[in-house]
């Protein structure tokens, strides 16, 4: 076991655990958007930042990808962390201004406006890739993919055609942190309203 501290509280983690996994084990809340224990980690949203202190240095890191080490002291809610998190939430508000979930989360940190230019007023998706990964890694059908590059990148069915592979399990809707997949699923399935969603299983 590896011993270190979170918010000055002694904690123990198994070899290979991340700071986020350890915090979850101890019921310490760190906000996340692109993390889900059922799929591989991408570090796409950066909202899970924490401050790590060791000896006389400290830095802000992404907790879902940061492996624990003996002797660390991690702060999940320091002033530095809150500032970085507010900055990230402003970026997310610009990226997906139509997402009620993102607005609600931002408001928790007192962020109600953004200094960044809005990408698209109707956009809800933050391109976290959770829907793509759950479809590929858990359901095993790859009915959803990222399409295009850079500012044109979006989420949809492969080649922009109705995804025959979609089994309508609803897992993508369940894991989506912004609500974007609720309105996208019909597009992925080709507007097949006769194929009901099965109970989500993630
Ligand atoms: S639709 Fe949802 S889960 Fe998929 S990339 Fe966008 S925000 Fe993430
Ligand atoms: S939850 Fe860690 S980067 Fe998104």
PDB file of C-alpha atoms and ligand atoms in Angstrom:
ATOM      1  CA  UNK A   1       0.000   0.000   0.000  1.00  0.00           C
ATOM      2  CA  UNK A   2       1.083   3.586  -0.640  1.00  0.00           C
ATOM      3  CA  UNK A   3       0.546   6.167   2.108  1.00  0.00           C
ATOM      4  CA  UNK A   4       0.003   9.828   1.352  1.00  0.00           C
ATOM      5  CA  UNK A   5      -2.348  12.665   2.314  1.00  0.00           C
ATOM      6  CA  UNK A   6      -5.411  14.222   0.770  1.00  0.00           C
ATOM      7  CA  UNK A   7      -6.355  17.567   2.337  1.00  0.00           C
ATOM      8  CA  UNK A   8      -4.012  16.697   5.236  1.00  0.00           C
ATOM      9  CA  UNK A   9      -5.932  13.439   5.880  1.00  0.00           C
ATOM     10  CA  UNK A  10      -3.811  10.222   5.861  1.00  0.00           C
ATOM     11  CA  UNK A  11      -4.957   7.858   3.084  1.00  0.00           C
ATOM     12  CA  UNK A  12      -3.730   4.573   1.631  1.00  0.00           C
ATOM     13  CA  UNK A  13      -3.838   3.490  -2.007  1.00  0.00           C
ATOM     14  CA  UNK A  14      -2.914   0.394  -3.963  1.00  0.00           C
ATOM     15  CA  UNK A  15       0.058   0.494  -6.338  1.00  0.00           C
ATOM     16  CA  UNK A  16      -1.123   1.926  -9.683  1.00  0.00           C
ATOM     17  CA  UNK A  17      -4.114   3.854  -8.334  1.00  0.00           C
ATOM     18  CA  UNK A  18      -4.607   7.461  -9.348  1.00  0.00           C
ATOM     19  CA  UNK A  19      -5.299  10.368  -6.998  1.00  0.00           C
ATOM     20  CA  UNK A  20      -8.931  10.400  -8.196  1.00  0.00           C
ATOM     21  CA  UNK A  21      -9.438   6.688  -7.511  1.00  0.00           C
ATOM     22  CA  UNK A  22      -8.057   7.130  -3.999  1.00  0.00           C
ATOM     23  CA  UNK A  23     -10.230  10.184  -3.334  1.00  0.00           C
ATOM     24  CA  UNK A  24     -13.312   8.228  -4.440  1.00  0.00           C
ATOM     25  CA  UNK A  25     -12.375   5.390  -2.098  1.00  0.00           C
ATOM     26  CA  UNK A  26     -12.388   7.873   0.816  1.00  0.00           C
ATOM     27  CA  UNK A  27     -15.529   9.731  -0.286  1.00  0.00           C
ATOM     28  CA  UNK A  28     -13.606  12.932  -1.099  1.00  0.00           C
ATOM     29  CA  UNK A  29     -15.366  14.747  -3.939  1.00  0.00           C
ATOM     30  CA  UNK A  30     -13.388  15.879  -6.972  1.00  0.00           C
ATOM     31  CA  UNK A  31     -15.569  17.106  -9.863  1.00  0.00           C
ATOM     32  CA  UNK A  32     -15.187  15.130 -13.113  1.00  0.00           C
ATOM     33  CA  UNK A  33     -16.772  15.144 -16.553  1.00  0.00           C
ATOM     34  CA  UNK A  34     -14.800  12.847 -18.853  1.00  0.00           C
ATOM     35  CA  UNK A  35     -14.000  10.146 -16.286  1.00  0.00           C
ATOM     36  CA  UNK A  36     -15.961   6.895 -16.007  1.00  0.00           C
ATOM     37  CA  UNK A  37     -14.602   3.827 -14.209  1.00  0.00           C
ATOM     38  CA  UNK A  38     -15.958   1.515 -16.941  1.00  0.00           C
ATOM     39  CA  UNK A  39     -13.750   2.923 -19.736  1.00  0.00           C
ATOM     40  CA  UNK A  40     -10.175   4.046 -20.387  1.00  0.00           C
ATOM     41  CA  UNK A  41      -9.151   7.515 -19.164  1.00  0.00           C
ATOM     42  CA  UNK A  42      -8.452  10.346 -21.611  1.00  0.00           C
ATOM     43  CA  UNK A  43      -7.913  13.484 -19.521  1.00  0.00           C
ATOM     44  CA  UNK A  44     -10.109  15.426 -21.950  1.00  0.00           C
ATOM     45  CA  UNK A  45     -12.011  17.838 -19.682  1.00  0.00           C
ATOM     46  CA  UNK A  46      -9.311  18.755 -17.098  1.00  0.00           C
ATOM     47  CA  UNK A  47     -11.975  19.601 -14.531  1.00  0.00           C
ATOM     48  CA  UNK A  48     -10.582  17.089 -12.021  1.00  0.00           C
ATOM     49  CA  UNK A  49      -7.503  19.249 -11.304  1.00  0.00           C
ATOM     50  CA  UNK A  50      -5.933  19.108  -7.821  1.00  0.00           C
ATOM     51  CA  UNK A  51      -2.834  20.653  -6.278  1.00  0.00           C
ATOM     52  CA  UNK A  52      -0.026  18.247  -5.429  1.00  0.00           C
ATOM     53  CA  UNK A  53       2.642  19.234  -2.890  1.00  0.00           C
ATOM     54  CA  UNK A  54       5.819  17.301  -2.274  1.00  0.00           C
ATOM     55  CA  UNK A  55       8.736  18.761  -0.313  1.00  0.00           C
ATOM     56  CA  UNK A  56       8.920  22.445  -1.236  1.00  0.00           C
ATOM     57  CA  UNK A  57       7.302  22.318  -4.667  1.00  0.00           C
ATOM     58  CA  UNK A  58       3.672  22.166  -5.725  1.00  0.00           C
ATOM     59  CA  UNK A  59       1.872  21.852  -9.031  1.00  0.00           C
ATOM     60  CA  UNK A  60      -1.645  21.510 -10.425  1.00  0.00           C
ATOM     61  CA  UNK A  61      -2.298  18.121 -12.050  1.00  0.00           C
ATOM     62  CA  UNK A  62      -5.204  16.130 -13.503  1.00  0.00           C
ATOM     63  CA  UNK A  63      -6.238  13.760 -10.717  1.00  0.00           C
ATOM     64  CA  UNK A  64      -7.792  11.100 -12.991  1.00  0.00           C
ATOM     65  CA  UNK A  65      -4.400  10.466 -14.597  1.00  0.00           C
ATOM     66  CA  UNK A  66      -1.978  11.246 -11.769  1.00  0.00           C
ATOM     67  CA  UNK A  67      -0.518   8.132 -10.123  1.00  0.00           C
ATOM     68  CA  UNK A  68      -0.167   8.239  -6.353  1.00  0.00           C
ATOM     69  CA  UNK A  69       3.245   8.277  -4.696  1.00  0.00           C
ATOM     70  CA  UNK A  70       4.402   7.845  -1.128  1.00  0.00           C
ATOM     71  CA  UNK A  71       4.584  11.161   0.741  1.00  0.00           C
ATOM     72  CA  UNK A  72       2.427  13.336  -1.553  1.00  0.00           C
ATOM     73  CA  UNK A  73       0.046  15.879  -0.052  1.00  0.00           C
ATOM     74  CA  UNK A  74      -2.893  16.516  -2.357  1.00  0.00           C
ATOM     75  CA  UNK A  75      -5.292  19.469  -2.026  1.00  0.00           C
ATOM     76  CA  UNK A  76      -8.613  19.092  -3.810  1.00  0.00           C
ATOM     77  CA  UNK A  77     -10.076  22.508  -3.092  1.00  0.00           C
ATOM     78  CA  UNK A  78      -7.218  24.999  -2.559  1.00  0.00           C
ATOM     79  CA  UNK A  79      -7.505  28.576  -3.881  1.00  0.00           C
ATOM     80  CA  UNK A  80      -5.149  27.644  -6.719  1.00  0.00           C
ATOM     81  CA  UNK A  81      -7.324  24.646  -7.659  1.00  0.00           C
ATOM     82  CA  UNK A  82     -10.526  26.697  -7.504  1.00  0.00           C
ATOM     83  CA  UNK A  83      -9.013  29.351  -9.801  1.00  0.00           C
ATOM     84  CA  UNK A  84      -7.916  26.795 -12.395  1.00  0.00           C
ATOM     85  CA  UNK A  85     -11.285  25.033 -12.166  1.00  0.00           C
ATOM     86  CA  UNK A  86     -13.152  28.336 -12.733  1.00  0.00           C
ATOM     87  CA  UNK A  87     -10.968  28.987 -15.780  1.00  0.00           C
ATOM     88  CA  UNK A  88     -11.729  25.500 -17.153  1.00  0.00           C
ATOM     89  CA  UNK A  89     -15.450  26.005 -16.535  1.00  0.00           C
ATOM     90  CA  UNK A  90     -15.339  29.242 -18.528  1.00  0.00           C
ATOM     91  CA  UNK A  91     -13.774  27.326 -21.403  1.00  0.00           C
ATOM     92  CA  UNK A  92     -16.433  24.629 -21.105  1.00  0.00           C
ATOM     93  CA  UNK A  93     -19.215  27.245 -21.119  1.00  0.00           C
ATOM     94  CA  UNK A  94     -17.799  28.533 -24.417  1.00  0.00           C
ATOM     95  CA  UNK A  95     -17.417  25.022 -25.822  1.00  0.00           C
ATOM     96  CA  UNK A  96     -20.939  23.814 -24.997  1.00  0.00           C
ATOM     97  CA  UNK A  97     -23.129  26.826 -24.080  1.00  0.00           C
ATOM     98  CA  UNK A  98     -26.411  24.930 -24.557  1.00  0.00           C
ATOM     99  CA  UNK A  99     -25.668  22.323 -21.894  1.00  0.00           C
ATOM    100  CA  UNK A 100     -27.764  22.808 -18.766  1.00  0.00           C
ATOM    101  CA  UNK A 101     -25.493  20.387 -16.888  1.00  0.00           C
ATOM    102  CA  UNK A 102     -22.377  22.471 -17.615  1.00  0.00           C
ATOM    103  CA  UNK A 103     -24.178  25.708 -16.662  1.00  0.00           C
ATOM    104  CA  UNK A 104     -25.246  24.157 -13.372  1.00  0.00           C
ATOM    105  CA  UNK A 105     -21.747  22.916 -12.576  1.00  0.00           C
ATOM    106  CA  UNK A 106     -20.214  26.281 -13.501  1.00  0.00           C
ATOM    107  CA  UNK A 107     -22.713  28.108 -11.276  1.00  0.00           C
ATOM    108  CA  UNK A 108     -21.569  25.962  -8.313  1.00  0.00           C
ATOM    109  CA  UNK A 109     -18.180  27.656  -8.721  1.00  0.00           C
ATOM    110  CA  UNK A 110     -19.717  31.096  -9.263  1.00  0.00           C
ATOM    111  CA  UNK A 111     -19.066  31.026 -13.027  1.00  0.00           C
ATOM    112  CA  UNK A 112     -22.063  32.360 -14.937  1.00  0.00           C
ATOM    113  CA  UNK A 113     -20.363  33.931 -17.988  1.00  0.00           C
ATOM    114  CA  UNK A 114     -17.358  33.229 -20.192  1.00  0.00           C
ATOM    115  CA  UNK A 115     -14.624  35.451 -21.605  1.00  0.00           C
ATOM    116  CA  UNK A 116     -14.015  32.964 -24.430  1.00  0.00           C
ATOM    117  CA  UNK A 117     -15.789  33.198 -27.783  1.00  0.00           C
ATOM    118  CA  UNK A 118     -18.763  30.851 -28.158  1.00  0.00           C
ATOM    119  CA  UNK A 119     -18.159  28.074 -30.658  1.00  0.00           C
ATOM    120  CA  UNK A 120     -21.835  27.447 -31.422  1.00  0.00           C
ATOM    121  CA  UNK A 121     -24.809  28.683 -29.332  1.00  0.00           C
ATOM    122  CA  UNK A 122     -26.619  25.359 -29.840  1.00  0.00           C
ATOM    123  CA  UNK A 123     -23.689  23.147 -28.862  1.00  0.00           C
ATOM    124  CA  UNK A 124     -24.050  20.809 -25.870  1.00  0.00           C
ATOM    125  CA  UNK A 125     -21.154  18.413 -26.539  1.00  0.00           C
ATOM    126  CA  UNK A 126     -17.747  18.923 -24.951  1.00  0.00           C
ATOM    127  CA  UNK A 127     -16.109  16.202 -27.087  1.00  0.00           C
ATOM    128  CA  UNK A 128     -15.097  14.218 -24.039  1.00  0.00           C
ATOM    129  CA  UNK A 129     -15.350  10.948 -25.989  1.00  0.00           C
ATOM    130  CA  UNK A 130     -17.136   8.998 -23.233  1.00  0.00           C
ATOM    131  CA  UNK A 131     -19.986   7.952 -25.559  1.00  0.00           C
ATOM    132  CA  UNK A 132     -17.501   6.698 -28.175  1.00  0.00           C
ATOM    133  CA  UNK A 133     -15.518   4.735 -25.600  1.00  0.00           C
ATOM    134  CA  UNK A 134     -18.485   3.139 -23.830  1.00  0.00           C
ATOM    135  CA  UNK A 135     -19.878   2.021 -27.202  1.00  0.00           C
ATOM    136  CA  UNK A 136     -16.535   0.541 -28.263  1.00  0.00           C
ATOM    137  CA  UNK A 137     -15.044  -0.702 -24.987  1.00  0.00           C
ATOM    138  CA  UNK A 138     -18.136  -1.825 -23.051  1.00  0.00           C
ATOM    139  CA  UNK A 139     -20.920  -2.529 -25.572  1.00  0.00           C
ATOM    140  CA  UNK A 140     -18.391  -3.601 -28.218  1.00  0.00           C
ATOM    141  CA  UNK A 141     -20.186  -2.280 -31.309  1.00  0.00           C
ATOM    142  CA  UNK A 142     -18.476   1.051 -32.268  1.00  0.00           C
ATOM    143  CA  UNK A 143     -21.692   2.683 -33.488  1.00  0.00           C
ATOM    144  CA  UNK A 144     -20.405   6.160 -32.483  1.00  0.00           C
ATOM    145  CA  UNK A 145     -17.193   7.893 -33.498  1.00  0.00           C
ATOM    146  CA  UNK A 146     -15.555  11.319 -33.723  1.00  0.00           C
ATOM    147  CA  UNK A 147     -15.946  12.894 -37.147  1.00  0.00           C
ATOM    148  CA  UNK A 148     -13.749  15.673 -38.597  1.00  0.00           C
ATOM    149  CA  UNK A 149     -10.837  17.527 -37.035  1.00  0.00           C
ATOM    150  CA  UNK A 150     -10.067  20.695 -35.101  1.00  0.00           C
ATOM    151  CA  UNK A 151     -12.998  23.120 -34.876  1.00  0.00           C
ATOM    152  CA  UNK A 152     -15.072  20.848 -37.160  1.00  0.00           C
ATOM    153  CA  UNK A 153     -14.734  17.826 -34.893  1.00  0.00           C
ATOM    154  CA  UNK A 154     -18.068  16.354 -33.860  1.00  0.00           C
ATOM    155  CA  UNK A 155     -19.642  13.129 -32.586  1.00  0.00           C
ATOM    156  CA  UNK A 156     -21.770  10.910 -34.805  1.00  0.00           C
ATOM    157  CA  UNK A 157     -22.152   7.617 -36.619  1.00  0.00           C
ATOM    158  CA  UNK A 158     -19.165   6.346 -38.654  1.00  0.00           C
ATOM    159  CA  UNK A 159     -19.062   7.941 -42.158  1.00  0.00           C
ATOM    160  CA  UNK A 160     -22.078  10.081 -41.188  1.00  0.00           C
ATOM    161  CA  UNK A 161     -24.460   7.230 -42.128  1.00  0.00           C
ATOM    162  CA  UNK A 162     -27.116   5.634 -39.853  1.00  0.00           C
ATOM    163  CA  UNK A 163     -25.285   3.183 -37.615  1.00  0.00           C
ATOM    164  CA  UNK A 164     -26.639  -0.304 -38.291  1.00  0.00           C
ATOM    165  CA  UNK A 165     -24.402  -1.551 -35.457  1.00  0.00           C
ATOM    166  CA  UNK A 166     -26.327   0.489 -32.832  1.00  0.00           C
ATOM    167  CA  UNK A 167     -28.184  -1.842 -30.475  1.00  0.00           C
ATOM    168  CA  UNK A 168     -30.117   1.047 -28.857  1.00  0.00           C
ATOM    169  CA  UNK A 169     -28.816   0.130 -25.404  1.00  0.00           C
ATOM    170  CA  UNK A 170     -28.701   3.783 -24.301  1.00  0.00           C
ATOM    171  CA  UNK A 171     -25.288   3.442 -22.620  1.00  0.00           C
ATOM    172  CA  UNK A 172     -23.981   6.507 -24.468  1.00  0.00           C
ATOM    173  CA  UNK A 173     -26.863   8.614 -23.128  1.00  0.00           C
ATOM    174  CA  UNK A 174     -26.231   7.365 -19.601  1.00  0.00           C
ATOM    175  CA  UNK A 175     -22.526   8.246 -19.529  1.00  0.00           C
ATOM    176  CA  UNK A 176     -22.777  11.592 -21.380  1.00  0.00           C
ATOM    177  CA  UNK A 177     -22.002  14.303 -18.791  1.00  0.00           C
ATOM    178  CA  UNK A 178     -23.574  17.224 -20.678  1.00  0.00           C
ATOM    179  CA  UNK A 179     -26.889  15.849 -21.958  1.00  0.00           C
ATOM    180  CA  UNK A 180     -25.653  16.148 -25.567  1.00  0.00           C
ATOM    181  CA  UNK A 181     -26.174  12.487 -26.400  1.00  0.00           C
ATOM    182  CA  UNK A 182     -29.916  12.692 -25.667  1.00  0.00           C
ATOM    183  CA  UNK A 183     -30.418  14.756 -28.815  1.00  0.00           C
ATOM    184  CA  UNK A 184     -27.701  13.053 -30.874  1.00  0.00           C
ATOM    185  CA  UNK A 185     -28.785   9.461 -30.549  1.00  0.00           C
ATOM    186  CA  UNK A 186     -31.505   9.703 -33.208  1.00  0.00           C
ATOM    187  CA  UNK A 187     -28.907  11.057 -35.624  1.00  0.00           C
ATOM    188  CA  UNK A 188     -26.581   8.147 -34.867  1.00  0.00           C
ATOM    189  CA  UNK A 189     -29.411   5.681 -35.362  1.00  0.00           C
ATOM    190  CA  UNK A 190     -30.683   7.407 -38.500  1.00  0.00           C
ATOM    191  CA  UNK A 191     -33.852   8.795 -36.920  1.00  0.00           C
ATOM    192  CA  UNK A 192     -35.244   5.302 -36.284  1.00  0.00           C
ATOM    193  CA  UNK A 193     -37.858   6.221 -33.695  1.00  0.00           C
ATOM    194  CA  UNK A 194     -39.377   2.733 -33.871  1.00  0.00           C
ATOM    195  CA  UNK A 195     -36.354   1.107 -32.258  1.00  0.00           C
ATOM    196  CA  UNK A 196     -36.861   1.780 -28.530  1.00  0.00           C
ATOM    197  CA  UNK A 197     -33.978   2.331 -26.156  1.00  0.00           C
ATOM    198  CA  UNK A 198     -33.228  -0.633 -23.967  1.00  0.00           C
ATOM    199  CA  UNK A 199     -32.474  -0.026 -20.291  1.00  0.00           C
ATOM    200  CA  UNK A 200     -29.026   1.586 -20.017  1.00  0.00           C
ATOM    201  CA  UNK A 201     -26.526  -0.888 -18.608  1.00  0.00           C
ATOM    202  CA  UNK A 202     -23.450   1.125 -17.655  1.00  0.00           C
TER     203      UNK A 202
HETATM  204  S1  LIG B   1     -21.987  13.457 -26.733  1.00  0.00           S
HETATM  205 FE1  LIG B   1     -21.648  13.550 -24.485  1.00  0.00          FE
HETATM  206  S2  LIG B   1     -20.378  11.749 -24.020  1.00  0.00           S
HETATM  207 FE2  LIG B   1     -20.248  12.078 -26.245  1.00  0.00          FE
HETATM  208  S3  LIG B   1     -18.409  13.349 -26.520  1.00  0.00           S
HETATM  209 FE3  LIG B   1     -20.178  14.742 -26.381  1.00  0.00          FE
HETATM  210  S4  LIG B   1     -20.266  15.319 -24.192  1.00  0.00           S
HETATM  211 FE4  LIG B   1     -18.964  13.484 -24.330  1.00  0.00          FE
HETATM  212  S1  LIG B   2     -12.180  13.898 -15.296  1.00  0.00           S
HETATM  213 FE1  LIG B   2     -10.028  14.071 -15.301  1.00  0.00          FE
HETATM  214  S2  LIG B   2      -9.608  15.172 -17.110  1.00  0.00           S
HETATM  215 FE2  LIG B   2     -11.788  14.877 -17.195  1.00  0.00          FE
END
